[in-house]
Amino acid sequence: MSGPPSIEIRGSGLHIGGDWTLAHYGELRRRLAGLREELAPGRAVDLDELGSLDTAGAALLVELLGDERMADLEILAPALPAERLALLQAVAAAMAGEGEAPPSPRQSTPVVLLARIGAAVQGLWEQSLALLGFIGLTLSAMGAILLRPRRWRITSLVAHLEQSGLDAVPIVALLTFLVGAVVAFLGATILSDFGATLYTVNLVAFSFLREFGVLLTAILMAGRTASAFTAQIGSMKANEEIDAIRTLGLSPVELLVLPRVFALLIALPMLTFIAMLSGMVGGAVVCALALDISPAMYLSLLKQNIELRHFLVGIGKAPLFAFLIAVIGCLEGFKVTGSAQSVGERTTSSVVQSIFVVILLDAVAALFLMEVGW
């Protein structure tokens, strides 16, 4: 029977009537709070006078009646229409968790492992394609402005050159000095058993001119500069500043990427040269203190035994490494989706990718040069 909801205890039974709908939900909730204690498990329930019913009212009725009465609802309320009985049973099943989706079948470990390997390979392939595409975009933008000095961003170039190059000189010089000292000490320790301690000079010079100078510098730049590029561009992407640049009719690649690429192309060869000198100075200090090889003798051995081509091999790798580090750092910055977590993830990804690419290319170059006799 339609009308305001009613809940009355008459004798040994509970009589429920009226409309149990969302419009009366607040009133019903307050009235039910005081009836739960009085509704004993054995008390009968009369639903013959129940009027309109929706899911909100059905949820209150299910909560009031309890699981035992709901299980025997067809017997307790035989006059209840079939559609309301079905609604109450569906709401009861949902509240009891019976409507949850069954758990997905468990996959075997080999299948999961193969699926993850496949996903990783696909991700690597997509990342490689994106990097190649961005390299092509950067090269085309470089070619477009090289012959147009009016479009050069000199101020931005100088600022990034200071951040990427000048500010990195102390850490690069200190690290390579210490590594040079360690290499000289290890070489002296091993070569002394063969009476060939003089070749410690050759060991230090070869390692820093061909490999350690450029490799250590590139790894430092990958951790220091590529991460900075990603964080800077990623923050601009998160703040929608890159969209504003496009709205103004400017190219984000020309405005943000090229100054950073040119700055690192200039800075990394200079830092590599400083790293070579610092590493050999570190070796000279160890030779002077532990092997009684004076600085004059150290320089004389360098002139006699070390050819110019070793220096050219090392310094020739620097521009390639610089270009790839800058491009990877900028590309990962453009991939930021807008959250602080995304900025952190892309910054980490740029450092890992840069270091991996640098070491991979250095290994390939070392094998190639060894084969051609350089």
PDB file of C-alpha atoms in Angstrom, residues 226-242 256 260 329-340 342-344 346-347:
ATOM      1  CA  ALA A 226      70.180  13.858 -19.118  1.00  0.00           C
ATOM      2  CA  SER A 227      68.188  13.688 -15.891  1.00  0.00           C
ATOM      3  CA  ALA A 228      68.155  17.490 -15.690  1.00  0.00           C
ATOM      4  CA  PHE A 229      66.909  17.783 -19.274  1.00  0.00           C
ATOM      5  CA  THR A 230      64.131  15.271 -18.591  1.00  0.00           C
ATOM      6  CA  ALA A 231      63.058  16.961 -15.370  1.00  0.00           C
ATOM      7  CA  GLN A 232      63.055  20.440 -16.918  1.00  0.00           C
ATOM      8  CA  ILE A 233      61.058  19.505 -20.021  1.00  0.00           C
ATOM      9  CA  GLY A 234      58.862  17.127 -18.033  1.00  0.00           C
ATOM     10  CA  SER A 235      57.917  19.875 -15.581  1.00  0.00           C
ATOM     11  CA  MET A 236      57.051  22.148 -18.498  1.00  0.00           C
ATOM     12  CA  LYS A 237      54.938  19.373 -19.993  1.00  0.00           C
ATOM     13  CA  ALA A 238      53.142  18.821 -16.677  1.00  0.00           C
ATOM     14  CA  ASN A 239      52.427  22.566 -16.371  1.00  0.00           C
ATOM     15  CA  GLU A 240      51.161  22.681 -19.987  1.00  0.00           C
ATOM     16  CA  GLU A 241      53.864  25.166 -20.944  1.00  0.00           C
ATOM     17  CA  ILE A 242      54.768  23.139 -24.039  1.00  0.00           C
ATOM     18  CA  LEU A 256      63.834  23.469 -26.009  1.00  0.00           C
ATOM     19  CA  ARG A 260      70.402  21.579 -25.035  1.00  0.00           C
ATOM     20  CA  GLY A 329      66.983  13.193 -22.025  1.00  0.00           C
ATOM     21  CA  CYS A 330      64.753  15.518 -24.053  1.00  0.00           C
ATOM     22  CA  LEU A 331      62.637  12.685 -25.490  1.00  0.00           C
ATOM     23  CA  GLU A 332      61.867  11.279 -22.053  1.00  0.00           C
ATOM     24  CA  GLY A 333      60.881  14.760 -20.908  1.00  0.00           C
ATOM     25  CA  PHE A 334      58.286  14.975 -23.682  1.00  0.00           C
ATOM     26  CA  LYS A 335      56.849  11.622 -22.544  1.00  0.00           C
ATOM     27  CA  VAL A 336      55.829  12.955 -19.119  1.00  0.00           C
ATOM     28  CA  THR A 337      52.070  12.612 -18.676  1.00  0.00           C
ATOM     29  CA  GLY A 338      51.464  15.331 -16.098  1.00  0.00           C
ATOM     30  CA  SER A 339      52.068  13.899 -12.622  1.00  0.00           C
ATOM     31  CA  ALA A 340      55.062  14.135 -10.319  1.00  0.00           C
ATOM     32  CA  SER A 342      55.631  10.427 -14.183  1.00  0.00           C
ATOM     33  CA  VAL A 343      58.428  13.005 -13.978  1.00  0.00           C
ATOM     34  CA  GLY A 344      60.367  10.745 -11.620  1.00  0.00           C
ATOM     35  CA  ARG A 346      60.903   9.352 -16.950  1.00  0.00           C
ATOM     36  CA  THR A 347      63.945  10.866 -15.258  1.00  0.00           C
TER      37      THR A 347
END
